[in-house]
PDB file of C-alpha atoms in Angstrom:
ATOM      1  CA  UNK A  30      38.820  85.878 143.551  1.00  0.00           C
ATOM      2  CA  UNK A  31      38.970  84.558 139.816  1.00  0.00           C
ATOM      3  CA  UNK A  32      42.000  85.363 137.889  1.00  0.00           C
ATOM      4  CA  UNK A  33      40.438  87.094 135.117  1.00  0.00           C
ATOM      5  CA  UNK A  34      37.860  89.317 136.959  1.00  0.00           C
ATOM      6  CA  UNK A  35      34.685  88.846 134.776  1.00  0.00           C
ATOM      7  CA  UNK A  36      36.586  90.485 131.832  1.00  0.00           C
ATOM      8  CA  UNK A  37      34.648  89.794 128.846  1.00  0.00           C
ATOM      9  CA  UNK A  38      31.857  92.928 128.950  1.00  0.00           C
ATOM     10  CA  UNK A  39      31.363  92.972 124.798  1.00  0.00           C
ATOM     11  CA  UNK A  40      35.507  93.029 124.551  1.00  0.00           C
ATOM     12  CA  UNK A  41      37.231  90.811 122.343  1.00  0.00           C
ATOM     13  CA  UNK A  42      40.514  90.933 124.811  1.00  0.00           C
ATOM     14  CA  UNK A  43      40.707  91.407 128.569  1.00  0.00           C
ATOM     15  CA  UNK A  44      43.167  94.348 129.600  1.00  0.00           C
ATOM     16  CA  UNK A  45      45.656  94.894 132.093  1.00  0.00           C
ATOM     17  CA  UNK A  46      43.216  95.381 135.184  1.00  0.00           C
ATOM     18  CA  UNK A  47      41.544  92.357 134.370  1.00  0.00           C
ATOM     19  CA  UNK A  48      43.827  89.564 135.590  1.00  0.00           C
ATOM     20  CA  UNK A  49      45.573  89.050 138.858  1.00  0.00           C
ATOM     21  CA  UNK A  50      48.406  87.476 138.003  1.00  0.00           C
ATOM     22  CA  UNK A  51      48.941  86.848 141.570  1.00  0.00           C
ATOM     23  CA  UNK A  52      45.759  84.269 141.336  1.00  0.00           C
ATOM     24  CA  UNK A  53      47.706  82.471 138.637  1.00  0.00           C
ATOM     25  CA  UNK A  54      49.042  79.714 141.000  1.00  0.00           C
ATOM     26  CA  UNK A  55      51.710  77.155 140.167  1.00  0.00           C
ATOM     27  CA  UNK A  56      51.490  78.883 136.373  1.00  0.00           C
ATOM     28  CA  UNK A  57      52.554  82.243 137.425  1.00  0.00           C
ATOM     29  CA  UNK A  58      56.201  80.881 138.283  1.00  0.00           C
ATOM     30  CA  UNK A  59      56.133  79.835 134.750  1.00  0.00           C
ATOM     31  CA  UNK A  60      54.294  82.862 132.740  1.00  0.00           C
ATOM     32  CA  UNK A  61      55.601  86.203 131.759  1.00  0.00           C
ATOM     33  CA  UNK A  62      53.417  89.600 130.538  1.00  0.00           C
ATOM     34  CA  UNK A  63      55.383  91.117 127.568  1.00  0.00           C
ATOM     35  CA  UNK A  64      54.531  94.719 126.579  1.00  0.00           C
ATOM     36  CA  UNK A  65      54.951  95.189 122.463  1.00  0.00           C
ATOM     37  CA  UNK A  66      56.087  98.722 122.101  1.00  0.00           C
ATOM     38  CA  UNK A  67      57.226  98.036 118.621  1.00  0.00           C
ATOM     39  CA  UNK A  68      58.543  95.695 115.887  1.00  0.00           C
ATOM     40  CA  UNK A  69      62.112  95.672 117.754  1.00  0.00           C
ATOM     41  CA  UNK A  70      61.214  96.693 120.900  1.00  0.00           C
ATOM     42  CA  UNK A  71      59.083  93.812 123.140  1.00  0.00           C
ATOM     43  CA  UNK A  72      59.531  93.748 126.444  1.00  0.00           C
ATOM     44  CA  UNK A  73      59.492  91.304 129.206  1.00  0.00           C
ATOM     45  CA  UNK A  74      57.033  93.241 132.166  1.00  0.00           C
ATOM     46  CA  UNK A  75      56.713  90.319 134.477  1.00  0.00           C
ATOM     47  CA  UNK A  76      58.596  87.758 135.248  1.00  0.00           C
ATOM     48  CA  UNK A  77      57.960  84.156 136.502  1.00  0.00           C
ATOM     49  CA  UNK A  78      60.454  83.277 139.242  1.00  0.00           C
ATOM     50  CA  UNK A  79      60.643  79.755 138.234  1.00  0.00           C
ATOM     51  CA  UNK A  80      61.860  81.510 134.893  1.00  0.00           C
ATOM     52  CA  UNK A  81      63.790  83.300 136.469  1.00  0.00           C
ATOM     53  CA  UNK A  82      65.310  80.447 138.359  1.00  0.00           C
ATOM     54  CA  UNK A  83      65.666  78.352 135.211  1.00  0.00           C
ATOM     55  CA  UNK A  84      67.710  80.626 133.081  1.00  0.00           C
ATOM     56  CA  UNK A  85      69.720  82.070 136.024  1.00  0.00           C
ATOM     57  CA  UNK A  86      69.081  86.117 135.743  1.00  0.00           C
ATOM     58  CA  UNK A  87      65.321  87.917 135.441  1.00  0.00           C
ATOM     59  CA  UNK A  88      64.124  88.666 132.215  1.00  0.00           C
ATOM     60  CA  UNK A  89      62.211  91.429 133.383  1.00  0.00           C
ATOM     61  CA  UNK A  90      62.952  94.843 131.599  1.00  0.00           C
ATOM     62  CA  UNK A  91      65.167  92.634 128.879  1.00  0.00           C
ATOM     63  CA  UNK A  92      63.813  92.594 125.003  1.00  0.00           C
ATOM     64  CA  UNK A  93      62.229  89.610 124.237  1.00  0.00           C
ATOM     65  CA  UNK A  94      63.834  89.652 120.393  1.00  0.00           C
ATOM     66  CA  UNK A  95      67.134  89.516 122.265  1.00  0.00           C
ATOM     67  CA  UNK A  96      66.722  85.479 123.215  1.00  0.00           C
ATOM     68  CA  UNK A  97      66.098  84.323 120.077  1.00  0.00           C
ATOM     69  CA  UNK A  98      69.299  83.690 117.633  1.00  0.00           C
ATOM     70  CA  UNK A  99      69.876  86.792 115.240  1.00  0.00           C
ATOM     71  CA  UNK A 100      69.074  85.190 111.883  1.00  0.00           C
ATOM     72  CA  UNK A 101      65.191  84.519 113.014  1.00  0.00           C
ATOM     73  CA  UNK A 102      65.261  88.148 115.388  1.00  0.00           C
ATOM     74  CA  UNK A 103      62.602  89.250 112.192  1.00  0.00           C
ATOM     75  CA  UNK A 104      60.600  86.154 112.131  1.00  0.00           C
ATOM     76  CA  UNK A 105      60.245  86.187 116.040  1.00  0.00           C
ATOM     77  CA  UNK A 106      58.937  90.194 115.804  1.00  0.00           C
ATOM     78  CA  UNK A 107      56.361  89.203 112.754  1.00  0.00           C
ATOM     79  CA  UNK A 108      55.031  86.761 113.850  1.00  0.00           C
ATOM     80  CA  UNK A 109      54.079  88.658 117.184  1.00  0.00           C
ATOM     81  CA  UNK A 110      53.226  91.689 115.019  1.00  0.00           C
ATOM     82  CA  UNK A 111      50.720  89.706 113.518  1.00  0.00           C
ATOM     83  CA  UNK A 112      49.480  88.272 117.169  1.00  0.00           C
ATOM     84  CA  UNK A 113      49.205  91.827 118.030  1.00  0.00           C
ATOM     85  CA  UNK A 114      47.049  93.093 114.501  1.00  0.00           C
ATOM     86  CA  UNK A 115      44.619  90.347 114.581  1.00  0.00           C
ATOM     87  CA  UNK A 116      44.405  89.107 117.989  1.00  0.00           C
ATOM     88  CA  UNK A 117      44.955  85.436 118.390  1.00  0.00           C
ATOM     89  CA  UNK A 118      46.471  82.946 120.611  1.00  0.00           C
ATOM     90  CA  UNK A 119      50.351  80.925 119.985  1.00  0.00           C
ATOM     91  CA  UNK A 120      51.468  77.776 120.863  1.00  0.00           C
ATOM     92  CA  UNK A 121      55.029  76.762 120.385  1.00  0.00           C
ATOM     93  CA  UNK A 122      57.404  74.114 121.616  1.00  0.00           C
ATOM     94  CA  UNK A 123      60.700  74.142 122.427  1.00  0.00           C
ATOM     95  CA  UNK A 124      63.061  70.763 124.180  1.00  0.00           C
ATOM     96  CA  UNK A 125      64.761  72.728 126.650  1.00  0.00           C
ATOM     97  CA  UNK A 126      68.140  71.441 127.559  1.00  0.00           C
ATOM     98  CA  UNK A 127      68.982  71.443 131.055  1.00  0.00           C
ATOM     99  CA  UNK A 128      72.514  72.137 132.005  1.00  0.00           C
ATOM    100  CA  UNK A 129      73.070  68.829 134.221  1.00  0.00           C
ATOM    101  CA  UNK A 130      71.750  66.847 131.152  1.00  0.00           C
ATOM    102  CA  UNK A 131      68.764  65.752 130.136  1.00  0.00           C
ATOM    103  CA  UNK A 132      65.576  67.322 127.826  1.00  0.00           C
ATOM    104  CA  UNK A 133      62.298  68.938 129.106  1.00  0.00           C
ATOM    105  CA  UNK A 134      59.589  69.328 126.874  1.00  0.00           C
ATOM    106  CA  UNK A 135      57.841  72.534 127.215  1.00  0.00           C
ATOM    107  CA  UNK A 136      54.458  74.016 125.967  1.00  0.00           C
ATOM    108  CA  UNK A 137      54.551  77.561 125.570  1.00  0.00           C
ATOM    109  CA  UNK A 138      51.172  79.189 124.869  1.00  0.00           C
ATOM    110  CA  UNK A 139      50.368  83.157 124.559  1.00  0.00           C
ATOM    111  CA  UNK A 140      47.349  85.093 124.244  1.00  0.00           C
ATOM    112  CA  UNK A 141      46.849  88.970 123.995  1.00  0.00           C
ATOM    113  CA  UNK A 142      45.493  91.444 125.816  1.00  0.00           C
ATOM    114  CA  UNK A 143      44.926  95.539 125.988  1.00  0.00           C
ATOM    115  CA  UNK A 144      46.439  97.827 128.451  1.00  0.00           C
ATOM    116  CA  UNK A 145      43.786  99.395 129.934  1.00  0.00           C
ATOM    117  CA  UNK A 146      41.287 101.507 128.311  1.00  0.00           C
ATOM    118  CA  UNK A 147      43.760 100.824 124.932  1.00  0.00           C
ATOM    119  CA  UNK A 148      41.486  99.872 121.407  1.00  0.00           C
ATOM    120  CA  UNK A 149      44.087  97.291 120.222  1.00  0.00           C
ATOM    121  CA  UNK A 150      46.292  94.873 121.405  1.00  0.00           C
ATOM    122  CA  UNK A 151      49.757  96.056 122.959  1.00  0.00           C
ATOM    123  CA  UNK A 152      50.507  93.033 125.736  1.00  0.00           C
ATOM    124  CA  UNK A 153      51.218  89.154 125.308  1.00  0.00           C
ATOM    125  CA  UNK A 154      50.579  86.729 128.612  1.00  0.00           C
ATOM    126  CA  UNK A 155      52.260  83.752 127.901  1.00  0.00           C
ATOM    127  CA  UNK A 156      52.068  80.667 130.125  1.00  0.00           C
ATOM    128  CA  UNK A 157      54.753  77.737 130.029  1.00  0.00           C
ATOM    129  CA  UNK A 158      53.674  74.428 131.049  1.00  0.00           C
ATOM    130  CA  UNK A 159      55.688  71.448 131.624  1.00  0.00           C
ATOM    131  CA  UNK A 160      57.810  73.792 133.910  1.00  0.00           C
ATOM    132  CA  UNK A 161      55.606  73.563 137.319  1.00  0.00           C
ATOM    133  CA  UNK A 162      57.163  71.629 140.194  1.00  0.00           C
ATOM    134  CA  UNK A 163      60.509  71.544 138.472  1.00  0.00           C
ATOM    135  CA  UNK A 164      62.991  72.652 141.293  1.00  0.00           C
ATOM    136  CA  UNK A 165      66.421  73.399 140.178  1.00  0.00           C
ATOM    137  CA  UNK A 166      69.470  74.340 142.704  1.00  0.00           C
ATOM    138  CA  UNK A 167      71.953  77.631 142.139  1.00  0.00           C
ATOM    139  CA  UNK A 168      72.582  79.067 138.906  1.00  0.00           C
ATOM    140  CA  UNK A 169      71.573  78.870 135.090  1.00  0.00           C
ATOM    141  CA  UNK A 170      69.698  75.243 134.892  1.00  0.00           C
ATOM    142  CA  UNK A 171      69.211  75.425 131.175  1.00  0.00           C
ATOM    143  CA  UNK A 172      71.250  75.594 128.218  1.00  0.00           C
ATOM    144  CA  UNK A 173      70.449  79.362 126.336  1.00  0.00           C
ATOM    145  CA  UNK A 174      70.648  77.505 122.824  1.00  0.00           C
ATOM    146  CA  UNK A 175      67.863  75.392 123.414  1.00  0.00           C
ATOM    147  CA  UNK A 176      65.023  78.348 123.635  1.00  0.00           C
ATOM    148  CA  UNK A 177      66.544  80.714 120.930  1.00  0.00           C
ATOM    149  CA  UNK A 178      63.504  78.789 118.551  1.00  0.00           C
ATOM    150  CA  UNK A 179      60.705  76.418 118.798  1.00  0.00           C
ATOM    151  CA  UNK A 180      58.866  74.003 116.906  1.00  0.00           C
ATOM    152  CA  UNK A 181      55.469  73.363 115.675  1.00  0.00           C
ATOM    153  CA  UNK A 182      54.480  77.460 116.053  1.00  0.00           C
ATOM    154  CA  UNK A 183      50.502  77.658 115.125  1.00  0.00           C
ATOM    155  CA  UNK A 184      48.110  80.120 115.850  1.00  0.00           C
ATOM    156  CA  UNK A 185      44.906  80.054 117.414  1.00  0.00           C
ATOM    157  CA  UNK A 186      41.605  81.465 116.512  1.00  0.00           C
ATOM    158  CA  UNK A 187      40.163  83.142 119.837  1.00  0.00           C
ATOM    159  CA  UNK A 188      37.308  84.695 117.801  1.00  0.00           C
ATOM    160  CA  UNK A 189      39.189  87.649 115.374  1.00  0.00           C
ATOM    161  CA  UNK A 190      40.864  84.698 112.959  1.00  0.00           C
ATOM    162  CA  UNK A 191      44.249  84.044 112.320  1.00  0.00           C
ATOM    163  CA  UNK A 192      46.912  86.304 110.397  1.00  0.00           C
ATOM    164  CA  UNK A 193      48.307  84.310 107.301  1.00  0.00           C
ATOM    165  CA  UNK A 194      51.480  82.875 107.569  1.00  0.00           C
ATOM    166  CA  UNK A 195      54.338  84.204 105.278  1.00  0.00           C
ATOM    167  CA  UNK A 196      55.785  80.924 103.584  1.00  0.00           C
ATOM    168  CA  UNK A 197      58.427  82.616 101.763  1.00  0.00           C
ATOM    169  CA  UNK A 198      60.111  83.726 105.254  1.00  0.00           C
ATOM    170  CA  UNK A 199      59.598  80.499 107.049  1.00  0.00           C
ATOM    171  CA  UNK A 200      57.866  76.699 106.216  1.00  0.00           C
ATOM    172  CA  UNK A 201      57.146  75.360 109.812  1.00  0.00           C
ATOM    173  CA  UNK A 202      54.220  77.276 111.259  1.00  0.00           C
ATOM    174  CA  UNK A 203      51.125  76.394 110.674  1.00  0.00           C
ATOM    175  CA  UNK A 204      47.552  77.343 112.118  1.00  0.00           C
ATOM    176  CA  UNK A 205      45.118  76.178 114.385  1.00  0.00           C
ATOM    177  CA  UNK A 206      41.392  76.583 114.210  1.00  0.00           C
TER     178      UNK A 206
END
């Protein structure tokens, strides 16, 4: 069984019913499916449980805004807004800091997709590499600071463009073609 089913049929995204994400294998420890409901309102559906394991409680359910620090909560929800209204993909870094010392540099890459039978875009899958094989003991094993923001945010042309960035509210994204 192939993880995305055969999805592309004339459709610019795949929806819901077109991955397993049960086929995802060492990535789906590290991925998460968040549902956008709304500027404010984005919300972790699935869970990784090396994510999970990592932070030291389940995302799942929680608002996605919520883990990034409150001056760039409005950046954050733009910049998926504008994922969302022309579909593209996201990378993004962050240098997580794990709690018995030490850095891990992680990839963090998103694409969109449709719930089922939806015309527009309305979930983000998003896939964290660098995080595979990592096994960590009890407890939180990173430090909460050090994913509240990335670096080196670009979008990524998947066939509908890329929005324009908004240089007045921020200077270090960029886009990728």
């Amino acid at each position: 069984m192939s993880i995305w089913h055969g999805w592309r049929h004339g459709r610019m995204l795949p929806e819901r019913r077109d991955i397993d994400l049960g086929q995802l294998g060492d990535l789906a420890g590290t991925s998460l499916l968040l549902n956008v409901r709304g500027h404010d309102d984005i919300r972790a559906d699935w869970v990784g449980d090396t994510i999970t394991a990592l932070l030291g409680y389940d995302l799942t359910g929680m608002n996605y805004l919520d883990l990034t620090s409150p001056e760039n909560r409005a950046w954050r929800a733009h910049l998926t807004m504008a994922q969302m209204a022309q579909p593209c993909s996201v990378v993004i870094y962050y240098m997580l800091q794990l709690a018995q010392g030490g850095v891990m540099p992680v990839e963090f890459v998103s694409g969109p997709m449709r719930e089922d039978g939806a015309s527009n875009a309305s979930l983000i899958l998003c896939c964290a590499s660098g995080l595979t094989g990592l096994h960590q003991g009890q407890g939180k094993a990173v430090n909460p600071d050090s994913y509240e923001e990335g670096e080196g945010m670009r979008f990524i042309d998947i066939g509908a463009g890329v929005p324009p960035m908004v240089p007045s509210v921020r200077q270090d994204a960029r886009l990728v073609q």
